[in-house]
Amino acid sequence: MKNSINHLINQASGGVEILLLARIAFRALQANPAAFVVDMIYKITDILIWPVNYIFPNIPVGGSVFDVVAVSAMIFYGVIYFLAHRLINSI
């Protein structure tokens, strides 16, 4: 049972981290937000970054943006997943 739950946590964390990484890449490369895939990633990750939004400002770099908020969300979710693993393994 623990292995199944840990596997589920790993899958969820991988998916969330990949989505946030895609957001960082799209923002840094100035992807067109009108494109369907880019818009979909932004809408999904807007929900994911909500808990850490406005903690740090994003950093403009030339014409693009370094998405500090998404990096903060990656760290935040990493800590949550780590604590979830510790909790599951301690039971």
Short mmCIF file of C-alpha atoms in Angstrom, two decimals:
data_model
loop_
_atom_site.label_atom_id
_atom_site.label_comp_id
_atom_site.label_asym_id
_atom_site.label_seq_id
_atom_site.Cartn_x
_atom_site.Cartn_y
_atom_site.Cartn_z
CA MET A 1 0.00 0.00 0.00
CA LYS A 2 2.81 2.43 0.89
CA ASN A 3 4.54 1.74 -2.43
CA SER A 4 1.34 2.50 -4.35
CA ILE A 5 0.84 5.79 -2.54
CA ASN A 6 4.49 6.75 -2.95
CA HIS A 7 4.25 5.92 -6.66
CA LEU A 8 1.15 8.11 -6.98
CA ILE A 9 2.93 10.96 -5.19
CA ASN A 10 5.92 10.58 -7.52
CA GLN A 11 3.71 10.66 -10.61
CA ALA A 12 1.83 13.73 -9.39
CA SER A 13 5.01 15.56 -8.47
CA GLY A 14 6.58 14.77 -11.82
CA GLY A 15 3.56 16.09 -13.69
CA VAL A 16 3.38 19.28 -11.67
CA GLU A 17 7.10 19.94 -11.99
CA ILE A 18 7.03 19.38 -15.77
CA LEU A 19 4.09 21.77 -16.18
CA LEU A 20 5.84 24.44 -14.13
CA LEU A 21 9.08 23.92 -16.03
CA ALA A 22 7.18 24.33 -19.32
CA ARG A 23 5.73 27.60 -17.98
CA ILE A 24 9.21 28.86 -17.11
CA ALA A 25 10.50 27.94 -20.56
CA PHE A 26 7.53 29.52 -22.36
CA ARG A 27 7.86 32.75 -20.39
CA ALA A 28 11.63 32.90 -20.92
CA LEU A 29 11.32 32.23 -24.66
CA GLN A 30 8.41 34.66 -25.10
CA ALA A 31 6.01 32.00 -26.37
CA ASN A 32 2.84 33.31 -27.96
CA PRO A 33 0.10 33.13 -25.29
CA ALA A 34 -2.53 32.95 -28.04
CA ALA A 35 -1.21 29.50 -29.05
CA PHE A 36 -3.47 26.74 -27.73
CA VAL A 37 -0.76 24.72 -25.95
CA VAL A 38 0.85 27.77 -24.36
CA ASP A 39 -2.53 29.09 -23.24
CA MET A 40 -3.45 25.69 -21.78
CA ILE A 41 -0.15 25.45 -19.86
CA TYR A 42 -0.61 29.01 -18.53
CA LYS A 43 -4.19 28.31 -17.39
CA ILE A 44 -3.23 25.08 -15.62
CA THR A 45 -0.13 26.56 -13.99
CA ASP A 46 -2.01 29.71 -12.93
CA ILE A 47 -3.89 27.41 -10.57
CA LEU A 48 -0.67 25.70 -9.45
CA ILE A 49 1.20 28.94 -8.68
CA TRP A 50 -1.72 30.45 -6.76
CA PRO A 51 -0.40 29.47 -3.27
CA VAL A 52 2.91 31.27 -3.85
CA ASN A 53 1.76 34.07 -6.13
CA TYR A 54 2.93 37.57 -5.14
CA ILE A 55 5.61 36.33 -2.71
CA PHE A 56 8.38 37.31 -5.12
CA PRO A 57 8.15 39.43 -8.27
CA ASN A 58 9.00 38.00 -11.66
CA ILE A 59 12.21 39.39 -13.15
CA PRO A 60 12.10 40.97 -16.61
CA VAL A 61 15.14 40.00 -18.68
CA GLY A 62 15.30 41.88 -21.96
CA GLY A 63 11.95 41.24 -23.61
CA SER A 64 11.27 38.02 -21.71
CA VAL A 65 10.49 37.18 -18.09
CA PHE A 66 12.25 34.94 -15.57
CA ASP A 67 9.27 33.43 -13.76
CA VAL A 68 10.40 33.51 -10.13
CA VAL A 69 6.87 32.67 -9.03
CA ALA A 70 6.94 29.37 -10.94
CA VAL A 71 10.36 28.52 -9.49
CA SER A 72 8.96 29.28 -6.02
CA ALA A 73 6.01 26.99 -6.76
CA MET A 74 8.39 24.21 -7.82
CA ILE A 75 10.22 24.51 -4.50
CA PHE A 76 6.93 24.73 -2.59
CA TYR A 77 5.54 21.57 -4.21
CA GLY A 78 8.87 19.80 -3.81
CA VAL A 79 8.70 20.39 -0.05
CA ILE A 80 5.06 19.25 0.05
CA TYR A 81 5.89 16.03 -1.82
CA PHE A 82 8.91 15.39 0.40
CA LEU A 83 6.79 15.80 3.52
CA ALA A 84 4.07 13.56 2.06
CA HIS A 85 6.67 10.82 1.43
CA ARG A 86 7.99 11.16 4.96
CA LEU A 87 4.48 10.95 6.38
CA ILE A 88 3.55 7.88 4.33
CA ASN A 89 6.81 6.09 5.17
CA SER A 90 6.47 6.83 8.90
CA ILE A 91 3.05 5.17 9.15
#
